[in-house]
Amino acid sequence: MYAYIKGILEEITEDAVVVEAGGIGYNIKVSASTADLLPGIGSEVKVYTYTLVREDAFSLYGFLTRDDLDIFKKLITVSGIGPKGGLAILSVMSADALRFAVMAGDAKAIAKAPGVGAKTAERVILDLRDKISLEDTLHGMGGDLGSGQAADASGTADNLMKREAIEALVALGYSASDATAAVKKVEAGAEATSETILKQALKYMF
């Protein structure tokens, strides 16, 4: 119903915010991570929303990016994961981290969310694996560096090297999920390169 709501941030509570737009105060449920990223009270915000309409409820769920909204929509298609569970998962991990966990089959990371047990986490992986592409996951590991932009942050450089290693494994014929899982096990040291990460990851492929 609402693609997004743009207005003044009037209130922030533990699990929701109130945004005033056009003289109306919209109560929007948000994840803990979204709440942490919000500007101060009185600031203008743009919140992308998902509308849930039931016989006994009309609820709005909000996110600061379309990417977070998209992954939330995928999450709530999983049996046993309703909007509350979706927000719980996105409170402990970003959309990119969730994609990586799904591709790598890392149920433990997903199960860290309050109210999400091991079996539910495994169901998330099973149901979303075919809905999340390798390209999306690699984008989350560093994305494309702009022309002339240096990967001066160690985290970005590490992610870029891991991305290249995963692409190499896929080119060798391994599945995206197996390649992602193998690269995740590699501890990249200060002297690591895409080639050394690839060689170490190959040890986990057998």
JSON list of C-alpha atoms in Angstrom, two decimals:
[
{"chain": "A", "resi": 1, "resn": "MET", "atom": "CA", "xyz": [0.00, 0.00, 0.00]},
{"chain": "A", "resi": 2, "resn": "TYR", "atom": "CA", "xyz": [2.74, 2.44, 0.99]},
{"chain": "A", "resi": 3, "resn": "ALA", "atom": "CA", "xyz": [6.04, 2.25, -0.92]},
{"chain": "A", "resi": 4, "resn": "TYR", "atom": "CA", "xyz": [7.69, 4.52, 1.62]},
{"chain": "A", "resi": 5, "resn": "ILE", "atom": "CA", "xyz": [6.89, 7.24, 4.12]},
{"chain": "A", "resi": 6, "resn": "LYS", "atom": "CA", "xyz": [8.97, 10.41, 4.19]},
{"chain": "A", "resi": 7, "resn": "GLY", "atom": "CA", "xyz": [8.55, 12.79, 7.09]},
{"chain": "A", "resi": 8, "resn": "ILE", "atom": "CA", "xyz": [9.79, 13.94, 10.47]},
{"chain": "A", "resi": 9, "resn": "LEU", "atom": "CA", "xyz": [10.98, 11.40, 13.00]},
{"chain": "A", "resi": 10, "resn": "GLU", "atom": "CA", "xyz": [8.88, 12.11, 16.08]},
{"chain": "A", "resi": 11, "resn": "GLU", "atom": "CA", "xyz": [9.53, 9.13, 18.34]},
{"chain": "A", "resi": 12, "resn": "ILE", "atom": "CA", "xyz": [11.77, 6.08, 18.69]},
{"chain": "A", "resi": 13, "resn": "THR", "atom": "CA", "xyz": [10.83, 3.17, 20.95]},
{"chain": "A", "resi": 14, "resn": "GLU", "atom": "CA", "xyz": [12.38, -0.24, 21.46]},
{"chain": "A", "resi": 15, "resn": "ASP", "atom": "CA", "xyz": [10.77, -1.77, 18.38]},
{"chain": "A", "resi": 16, "resn": "ALA", "atom": "CA", "xyz": [9.01, 1.02, 16.52]},
{"chain": "A", "resi": 17, "resn": "VAL", "atom": "CA", "xyz": [9.20, 4.61, 15.35]},
{"chain": "A", "resi": 18, "resn": "VAL", "atom": "CA", "xyz": [6.65, 7.33, 14.71]},
{"chain": "A", "resi": 19, "resn": "VAL", "atom": "CA", "xyz": [7.11, 9.34, 11.53]},
{"chain": "A", "resi": 20, "resn": "GLU", "atom": "CA", "xyz": [4.87, 12.36, 10.90]},
{"chain": "A", "resi": 21, "resn": "ALA", "atom": "CA", "xyz": [4.00, 12.97, 7.28]},
{"chain": "A", "resi": 22, "resn": "GLY", "atom": "CA", "xyz": [1.18, 15.16, 6.04]},
{"chain": "A", "resi": 23, "resn": "GLY", "atom": "CA", "xyz": [-0.09, 15.76, 9.55]},
{"chain": "A", "resi": 24, "resn": "ILE", "atom": "CA", "xyz": [-0.40, 12.03, 10.26]},
{"chain": "A", "resi": 25, "resn": "GLY", "atom": "CA", "xyz": [1.83, 10.12, 12.69]},
{"chain": "A", "resi": 26, "resn": "TYR", "atom": "CA", "xyz": [2.68, 6.67, 11.30]},
{"chain": "A", "resi": 27, "resn": "ASN", "atom": "CA", "xyz": [3.63, 3.99, 13.81]},
{"chain": "A", "resi": 28, "resn": "ILE", "atom": "CA", "xyz": [6.18, 1.80, 12.04]},
{"chain": "A", "resi": 29, "resn": "LYS", "atom": "CA", "xyz": [7.73, -1.36, 13.45]},
{"chain": "A", "resi": 30, "resn": "VAL", "atom": "CA", "xyz": [11.49, -1.57, 12.89]},
{"chain": "A", "resi": 31, "resn": "SER", "atom": "CA", "xyz": [14.39, -3.89, 13.70]},
{"chain": "A", "resi": 32, "resn": "ALA", "atom": "CA", "xyz": [16.92, -3.02, 16.38]},
{"chain": "A", "resi": 33, "resn": "SER", "atom": "CA", "xyz": [19.60, -2.44, 13.76]},
{"chain": "A", "resi": 34, "resn": "THR", "atom": "CA", "xyz": [17.35, -0.02, 11.86]},
{"chain": "A", "resi": 35, "resn": "ALA", "atom": "CA", "xyz": [16.58, 1.87, 15.08]},
{"chain": "A", "resi": 36, "resn": "ASP", "atom": "CA", "xyz": [20.31, 2.22, 15.74]},
{"chain": "A", "resi": 37, "resn": "LEU", "atom": "CA", "xyz": [20.87, 3.82, 12.33]},
{"chain": "A", "resi": 38, "resn": "LEU", "atom": "CA", "xyz": [18.10, 6.40, 12.59]},
{"chain": "A", "resi": 39, "resn": "PRO", "atom": "CA", "xyz": [18.95, 10.09, 12.87]},
{"chain": "A", "resi": 40, "resn": "GLY", "atom": "CA", "xyz": [17.87, 12.15, 15.87]},
{"chain": "A", "resi": 41, "resn": "ILE", "atom": "CA", "xyz": [14.33, 13.08, 16.81]},
{"chain": "A", "resi": 42, "resn": "GLY", "atom": "CA", "xyz": [13.11, 15.94, 14.63]},
{"chain": "A", "resi": 43, "resn": "SER", "atom": "CA", "xyz": [15.16, 14.86, 11.61]},
{"chain": "A", "resi": 44, "resn": "GLU", "atom": "CA", "xyz": [13.65, 14.04, 8.25]},
{"chain": "A", "resi": 45, "resn": "VAL", "atom": "CA", "xyz": [13.65, 10.34, 7.37]},
{"chain": "A", "resi": 46, "resn": "LYS", "atom": "CA", "xyz": [12.56, 8.17, 4.47]},
{"chain": "A", "resi": 47, "resn": "VAL", "atom": "CA", "xyz": [11.34, 4.76, 5.55]},
{"chain": "A", "resi": 48, "resn": "TYR", "atom": "CA", "xyz": [10.56, 2.01, 3.03]},
{"chain": "A", "resi": 49, "resn": "THR", "atom": "CA", "xyz": [7.53, 0.12, 4.27]},
{"chain": "A", "resi": 50, "resn": "TYR", "atom": "CA", "xyz": [5.81, -3.23, 4.13]},
{"chain": "A", "resi": 51, "resn": "THR", "atom": "CA", "xyz": [2.10, -3.19, 4.95]},
{"chain": "A", "resi": 52, "resn": "LEU", "atom": "CA", "xyz": [0.51, -6.14, 6.74]},
{"chain": "A", "resi": 53, "resn": "VAL", "atom": "CA", "xyz": [-3.28, -6.21, 6.78]},
{"chain": "A", "resi": 54, "resn": "ARG", "atom": "CA", "xyz": [-5.16, -8.75, 8.87]},
{"chain": "A", "resi": 55, "resn": "GLU", "atom": "CA", "xyz": [-8.67, -8.91, 10.25]},
{"chain": "A", "resi": 56, "resn": "ASP", "atom": "CA", "xyz": [-7.44, -7.76, 13.63]},
{"chain": "A", "resi": 57, "resn": "ALA", "atom": "CA", "xyz": [-4.44, -5.65, 12.66]},
{"chain": "A", "resi": 58, "resn": "PHE", "atom": "CA", "xyz": [-3.01, -3.09, 10.24]},
{"chain": "A", "resi": 59, "resn": "SER", "atom": "CA", "xyz": [0.74, -2.89, 10.69]},
{"chain": "A", "resi": 60, "resn": "LEU", "atom": "CA", "xyz": [3.62, -1.13, 8.98]},
{"chain": "A", "resi": 61, "resn": "TYR", "atom": "CA", "xyz": [7.18, -2.48, 8.98]},
{"chain": "A", "resi": 62, "resn": "GLY", "atom": "CA", "xyz": [9.93, -0.08, 8.04]},
{"chain": "A", "resi": 63, "resn": "PHE", "atom": "CA", "xyz": [13.46, -0.18, 6.63]},
{"chain": "A", "resi": 64, "resn": "LEU", "atom": "CA", "xyz": [16.01, 2.43, 5.64]},
{"chain": "A", "resi": 65, "resn": "THR", "atom": "CA", "xyz": [16.89, 0.76, 2.34]},
{"chain": "A", "resi": 66, "resn": "ARG", "atom": "CA", "xyz": [15.02, -1.07, -0.39]},
{"chain": "A", "resi": 67, "resn": "ASP", "atom": "CA", "xyz": [17.54, -3.88, 0.00]},
{"chain": "A", "resi": 68, "resn": "ASP", "atom": "CA", "xyz": [16.51, -4.50, 3.61]},
{"chain": "A", "resi": 69, "resn": "LEU", "atom": "CA", "xyz": [12.84, -4.38, 2.62]},
{"chain": "A", "resi": 70, "resn": "ASP", "atom": "CA", "xyz": [13.44, -6.88, -0.18]},
{"chain": "A", "resi": 71, "resn": "ILE", "atom": "CA", "xyz": [15.22, -9.40, 2.07]},
{"chain": "A", "resi": 72, "resn": "PHE", "atom": "CA", "xyz": [12.46, -8.97, 4.69]},
{"chain": "A", "resi": 73, "resn": "LYS", "atom": "CA", "xyz": [9.84, -9.86, 2.09]},
{"chain": "A", "resi": 74, "resn": "LYS", "atom": "CA", "xyz": [11.81, -12.99, 1.24]},
{"chain": "A", "resi": 75, "resn": "LEU", "atom": "CA", "xyz": [12.18, -13.91, 4.91]},
{"chain": "A", "resi": 76, "resn": "ILE", "atom": "CA", "xyz": [8.46, -13.80, 5.67]},
{"chain": "A", "resi": 77, "resn": "THR", "atom": "CA", "xyz": [7.76, -16.30, 2.88]},
{"chain": "A", "resi": 78, "resn": "VAL", "atom": "CA", "xyz": [9.56, -18.91, 4.98]},
{"chain": "A", "resi": 79, "resn": "SER", "atom": "CA", "xyz": [7.24, -21.14, 7.00]},
{"chain": "A", "resi": 80, "resn": "GLY", "atom": "CA", "xyz": [7.53, -20.25, 10.68]},
{"chain": "A", "resi": 81, "resn": "ILE", "atom": "CA", "xyz": [9.06, -16.83, 10.01]},
{"chain": "A", "resi": 82, "resn": "GLY", "atom": "CA", "xyz": [6.46, -14.10, 10.30]},
{"chain": "A", "resi": 83, "resn": "PRO", "atom": "CA", "xyz": [7.12, -10.35, 10.33]},
{"chain": "A", "resi": 84, "resn": "LYS", "atom": "CA", "xyz": [8.25, -10.53, 13.96]},
{"chain": "A", "resi": 85, "resn": "GLY", "atom": "CA", "xyz": [10.77, -13.26, 13.15]},
{"chain": "A", "resi": 86, "resn": "GLY", "atom": "CA", "xyz": [11.94, -11.37, 10.08]},
{"chain": "A", "resi": 87, "resn": "LEU", "atom": "CA", "xyz": [12.69, -8.28, 12.16]},
{"chain": "A", "resi": 88, "resn": "ALA", "atom": "CA", "xyz": [14.41, -10.42, 14.79]},
{"chain": "A", "resi": 89, "resn": "ILE", "atom": "CA", "xyz": [16.79, -11.87, 12.20]},
{"chain": "A", "resi": 90, "resn": "LEU", "atom": "CA", "xyz": [17.51, -8.44, 10.68]},
{"chain": "A", "resi": 91, "resn": "SER", "atom": "CA", "xyz": [18.19, -7.13, 14.18]},
{"chain": "A", "resi": 92, "resn": "VAL", "atom": "CA", "xyz": [21.23, -9.41, 14.55]},
{"chain": "A", "resi": 93, "resn": "MET", "atom": "CA", "xyz": [22.50, -9.42, 10.96]},
{"chain": "A", "resi": 94, "resn": "SER", "atom": "CA", "xyz": [22.39, -7.19, 7.91]},
{"chain": "A", "resi": 95, "resn": "ALA", "atom": "CA", "xyz": [20.73, -8.16, 4.65]},
{"chain": "A", "resi": 96, "resn": "ASP", "atom": "CA", "xyz": [24.16, -8.87, 3.17]},
{"chain": "A", "resi": 97, "resn": "ALA", "atom": "CA", "xyz": [25.20, -11.00, 6.15]},
{"chain": "A", "resi": 98, "resn": "LEU", "atom": "CA", "xyz": [21.96, -12.98, 5.84]},
{"chain": "A", "resi": 99, "resn": "ARG", "atom": "CA", "xyz": [22.57, -13.65, 2.15]},
{"chain": "A", "resi": 100, "resn": "PHE", "atom": "CA", "xyz": [26.07, -14.84, 2.94]},
{"chain": "A", "resi": 101, "resn": "ALA", "atom": "CA", "xyz": [24.78, -17.08, 5.75]},
{"chain": "A", "resi": 102, "resn": "VAL", "atom": "CA", "xyz": [22.15, -18.61, 3.45]},
{"chain": "A", "resi": 103, "resn": "MET", "atom": "CA", "xyz": [24.64, -19.28, 0.66]},
{"chain": "A", "resi": 104, "resn": "ALA", "atom": "CA", "xyz": [27.16, -20.70, 3.12]},
{"chain": "A", "resi": 105, "resn": "GLY", "atom": "CA", "xyz": [24.57, -22.80, 4.94]},
{"chain": "A", "resi": 106, "resn": "ASP", "atom": "CA", "xyz": [25.43, -21.09, 8.23]},
{"chain": "A", "resi": 107, "resn": "ALA", "atom": "CA", "xyz": [22.37, -21.90, 10.33]},
{"chain": "A", "resi": 108, "resn": "LYS", "atom": "CA", "xyz": [24.16, -20.99, 13.58]},
{"chain": "A", "resi": 109, "resn": "ALA", "atom": "CA", "xyz": [24.49, -17.36, 12.51]},
{"chain": "A", "resi": 110, "resn": "ILE", "atom": "CA", "xyz": [20.78, -17.11, 11.70]},
{"chain": "A", "resi": 111, "resn": "ALA", "atom": "CA", "xyz": [19.77, -18.95, 14.89]},
{"chain": "A", "resi": 112, "resn": "LYS", "atom": "CA", "xyz": [21.33, -16.12, 16.96]},
{"chain": "A", "resi": 113, "resn": "ALA", "atom": "CA", "xyz": [18.15, -14.15, 16.36]},
{"chain": "A", "resi": 114, "resn": "PRO", "atom": "CA", "xyz": [15.76, -14.14, 19.35]},
{"chain": "A", "resi": 115, "resn": "GLY", "atom": "CA", "xyz": [13.05, -16.74, 18.95]},
{"chain": "A", "resi": 116, "resn": "VAL", "atom": "CA", "xyz": [14.69, -18.42, 15.96]},
{"chain": "A", "resi": 117, "resn": "GLY", "atom": "CA", "xyz": [15.79, -21.96, 16.70]},
{"chain": "A", "resi": 118, "resn": "ALA", "atom": "CA", "xyz": [18.17, -24.22, 14.80]},
{"chain": "A", "resi": 119, "resn": "LYS", "atom": "CA", "xyz": [15.40, -25.96, 12.82]},
{"chain": "A", "resi": 120, "resn": "THR", "atom": "CA", "xyz": [13.85, -22.67, 11.79]},
{"chain": "A", "resi": 121, "resn": "ALA", "atom": "CA", "xyz": [17.25, -21.32, 10.76]},
{"chain": "A", "resi": 122, "resn": "GLU", "atom": "CA", "xyz": [17.82, -24.40, 8.59]},
{"chain": "A", "resi": 123, "resn": "ARG", "atom": "CA", "xyz": [14.41, -23.86, 7.02]},
{"chain": "A", "resi": 124, "resn": "VAL", "atom": "CA", "xyz": [15.39, -20.28, 6.19]},
{"chain": "A", "resi": 125, "resn": "ILE", "atom": "CA", "xyz": [18.46, -21.57, 4.37]},
{"chain": "A", "resi": 126, "resn": "LEU", "atom": "CA", "xyz": [16.50, -24.27, 2.54]},
{"chain": "A", "resi": 127, "resn": "ASP", "atom": "CA", "xyz": [13.72, -21.93, 1.42]},
{"chain": "A", "resi": 128, "resn": "LEU", "atom": "CA", "xyz": [15.85, -18.92, 0.49]},
{"chain": "A", "resi": 129, "resn": "ARG", "atom": "CA", "xyz": [18.83, -20.59, -1.17]},
{"chain": "A", "resi": 130, "resn": "ASP", "atom": "CA", "xyz": [17.09, -20.61, -4.55]},
{"chain": "A", "resi": 131, "resn": "LYS", "atom": "CA", "xyz": [15.81, -17.05, -4.06]},
{"chain": "A", "resi": 132, "resn": "ILE", "atom": "CA", "xyz": [19.21, -15.49, -3.40]},
{"chain": "A", "resi": 133, "resn": "SER", "atom": "CA", "xyz": [21.68, -15.27, -6.26]},
{"chain": "A", "resi": 134, "resn": "LEU", "atom": "CA", "xyz": [25.45, -15.56, -6.14]},
{"chain": "A", "resi": 135, "resn": "GLU", "atom": "CA", "xyz": [25.63, -12.05, -7.61]},
{"chain": "A", "resi": 136, "resn": "ASP", "atom": "CA", "xyz": [23.62, -10.64, -4.71]},
{"chain": "A", "resi": 137, "resn": "THR", "atom": "CA", "xyz": [25.84, -12.43, -2.19]},
{"chain": "A", "resi": 138, "resn": "LEU", "atom": "CA", "xyz": [29.04, -11.26, -3.83]},
{"chain": "A", "resi": 139, "resn": "HIS", "atom": "CA", "xyz": [27.71, -7.72, -3.89]},
{"chain": "A", "resi": 140, "resn": "GLY", "atom": "CA", "xyz": [27.30, -7.98, -0.16]},
{"chain": "A", "resi": 141, "resn": "MET", "atom": "CA", "xyz": [30.89, -9.09, 0.23]},
{"chain": "A", "resi": 142, "resn": "GLY", "atom": "CA", "xyz": [32.24, -5.86, -1.14]},
{"chain": "A", "resi": 143, "resn": "GLY", "atom": "CA", "xyz": [30.40, -4.96, -4.31]},
{"chain": "A", "resi": 144, "resn": "ASP", "atom": "CA", "xyz": [32.06, -3.36, -7.29]},
{"chain": "A", "resi": 145, "resn": "LEU", "atom": "CA", "xyz": [34.69, -0.81, -6.47]},
{"chain": "A", "resi": 146, "resn": "GLY", "atom": "CA", "xyz": [34.16, 2.34, -8.46]},
{"chain": "A", "resi": 147, "resn": "SER", "atom": "CA", "xyz": [36.60, 3.39, -11.15]},
{"chain": "A", "resi": 148, "resn": "GLY", "atom": "CA", "xyz": [39.77, 4.63, -9.53]},
{"chain": "A", "resi": 149, "resn": "GLN", "atom": "CA", "xyz": [38.49, 3.87, -6.04]},
{"chain": "A", "resi": 150, "resn": "ALA", "atom": "CA", "xyz": [41.06, 2.19, -3.82]},
{"chain": "A", "resi": 151, "resn": "ALA", "atom": "CA", "xyz": [40.15, -0.57, -1.39]},
{"chain": "A", "resi": 152, "resn": "ASP", "atom": "CA", "xyz": [41.97, 1.16, 1.42]},
{"chain": "A", "resi": 153, "resn": "ALA", "atom": "CA", "xyz": [39.87, -0.33, 4.19]},
{"chain": "A", "resi": 154, "resn": "SER", "atom": "CA", "xyz": [41.15, -3.77, 5.16]},
{"chain": "A", "resi": 155, "resn": "GLY", "atom": "CA", "xyz": [37.62, -5.13, 5.51]},
{"chain": "A", "resi": 156, "resn": "THR", "atom": "CA", "xyz": [36.69, -4.05, 1.98]},
{"chain": "A", "resi": 157, "resn": "ALA", "atom": "CA", "xyz": [39.91, -5.47, 0.55]},
{"chain": "A", "resi": 158, "resn": "ASP", "atom": "CA", "xyz": [39.37, -8.81, 2.33]},
{"chain": "A", "resi": 159, "resn": "ASN", "atom": "CA", "xyz": [35.81, -9.02, 1.05]},
{"chain": "A", "resi": 160, "resn": "LEU", "atom": "CA", "xyz": [36.91, -8.25, -2.49]},
{"chain": "A", "resi": 161, "resn": "MET", "atom": "CA", "xyz": [39.53, -11.01, -2.41]},
{"chain": "A", "resi": 162, "resn": "LYS", "atom": "CA", "xyz": [37.01, -13.50, -1.04]},
{"chain": "A", "resi": 163, "resn": "ARG", "atom": "CA", "xyz": [34.57, -12.46, -3.72]},
{"chain": "A", "resi": 164, "resn": "GLU", "atom": "CA", "xyz": [37.17, -13.17, -6.40]},
{"chain": "A", "resi": 165, "resn": "ALA", "atom": "CA", "xyz": [37.97, -16.54, -4.81]},
{"chain": "A", "resi": 166, "resn": "ILE", "atom": "CA", "xyz": [34.29, -17.54, -4.84]},
{"chain": "A", "resi": 167, "resn": "GLU", "atom": "CA", "xyz": [33.96, -16.51, -8.48]},
{"chain": "A", "resi": 168, "resn": "ALA", "atom": "CA", "xyz": [37.02, -18.60, -9.31]},
{"chain": "A", "resi": 169, "resn": "LEU", "atom": "CA", "xyz": [35.58, -21.66, -7.55]},
{"chain": "A", "resi": 170, "resn": "VAL", "atom": "CA", "xyz": [32.29, -21.29, -9.39]},
{"chain": "A", "resi": 171, "resn": "ALA", "atom": "CA", "xyz": [34.21, -21.01, -12.65]},
{"chain": "A", "resi": 172, "resn": "LEU", "atom": "CA", "xyz": [35.90, -24.30, -11.73]},
{"chain": "A", "resi": 173, "resn": "GLY", "atom": "CA", "xyz": [32.50, -25.95, -11.57]},
{"chain": "A", "resi": 174, "resn": "TYR", "atom": "CA", "xyz": [31.69, -25.86, -7.86]},
{"chain": "A", "resi": 175, "resn": "SER", "atom": "CA", "xyz": [28.24, -24.76, -6.72]},
{"chain": "A", "resi": 176, "resn": "ALA", "atom": "CA", "xyz": [27.82, -21.22, -5.43]},
{"chain": "A", "resi": 177, "resn": "SER", "atom": "CA", "xyz": [26.76, -22.42, -1.99]},
{"chain": "A", "resi": 178, "resn": "ASP", "atom": "CA", "xyz": [29.71, -24.83, -1.64]},
{"chain": "A", "resi": 179, "resn": "ALA", "atom": "CA", "xyz": [32.14, -22.18, -2.85]},
{"chain": "A", "resi": 180, "resn": "THR", "atom": "CA", "xyz": [30.79, -19.59, -0.43]},
{"chain": "A", "resi": 181, "resn": "ALA", "atom": "CA", "xyz": [30.91, -22.02, 2.48]},
{"chain": "A", "resi": 182, "resn": "ALA", "atom": "CA", "xyz": [34.52, -22.99, 1.71]},
{"chain": "A", "resi": 183, "resn": "VAL", "atom": "CA", "xyz": [35.74, -19.40, 1.41]},
{"chain": "A", "resi": 184, "resn": "LYS", "atom": "CA", "xyz": [34.00, -18.48, 4.64]},
{"chain": "A", "resi": 185, "resn": "LYS", "atom": "CA", "xyz": [36.16, -21.04, 6.47]},
{"chain": "A", "resi": 186, "resn": "VAL", "atom": "CA", "xyz": [39.36, -19.37, 5.27]},
{"chain": "A", "resi": 187, "resn": "GLU", "atom": "CA", "xyz": [41.02, -16.97, 7.67]},
{"chain": "A", "resi": 188, "resn": "ALA", "atom": "CA", "xyz": [42.59, -14.30, 5.50]},
{"chain": "A", "resi": 189, "resn": "GLY", "atom": "CA", "xyz": [45.78, -12.96, 7.04]},
{"chain": "A", "resi": 190, "resn": "ALA", "atom": "CA", "xyz": [47.49, -9.67, 6.35]},
{"chain": "A", "resi": 191, "resn": "GLU", "atom": "CA", "xyz": [49.46, -11.17, 3.45]},
{"chain": "A", "resi": 192, "resn": "ALA", "atom": "CA", "xyz": [46.48, -12.97, 1.91]},
{"chain": "A", "resi": 193, "resn": "THR", "atom": "CA", "xyz": [45.67, -12.65, -1.77]},
{"chain": "A", "resi": 194, "resn": "SER", "atom": "CA", "xyz": [42.78, -13.94, -3.86]},
{"chain": "A", "resi": 195, "resn": "GLU", "atom": "CA", "xyz": [45.04, -16.77, -4.99]},
{"chain": "A", "resi": 196, "resn": "THR", "atom": "CA", "xyz": [46.03, -17.88, -1.46]},
{"chain": "A", "resi": 197, "resn": "ILE", "atom": "CA", "xyz": [42.40, -17.71, -0.34]},
{"chain": "A", "resi": 198, "resn": "LEU", "atom": "CA", "xyz": [41.41, -19.81, -3.33]},
{"chain": "A", "resi": 199, "resn": "LYS", "atom": "CA", "xyz": [44.09, -22.42, -2.58]},
{"chain": "A", "resi": 200, "resn": "GLN", "atom": "CA", "xyz": [43.01, -22.68, 1.07]},
{"chain": "A", "resi": 201, "resn": "ALA", "atom": "CA", "xyz": [39.33, -22.85, 0.12]},
{"chain": "A", "resi": 202, "resn": "LEU", "atom": "CA", "xyz": [40.03, -25.72, -2.26]},
{"chain": "A", "resi": 203, "resn": "LYS", "atom": "CA", "xyz": [41.19, -27.79, 0.73]},
{"chain": "A", "resi": 204, "resn": "TYR", "atom": "CA", "xyz": [37.65, -27.59, 2.10]},
{"chain": "A", "resi": 205, "resn": "MET", "atom": "CA", "xyz": [36.12, -28.74, -1.17]},
{"chain": "A", "resi": 206, "resn": "PHE", "atom": "CA", "xyz": [37.25, -32.36, -0.73]}
]
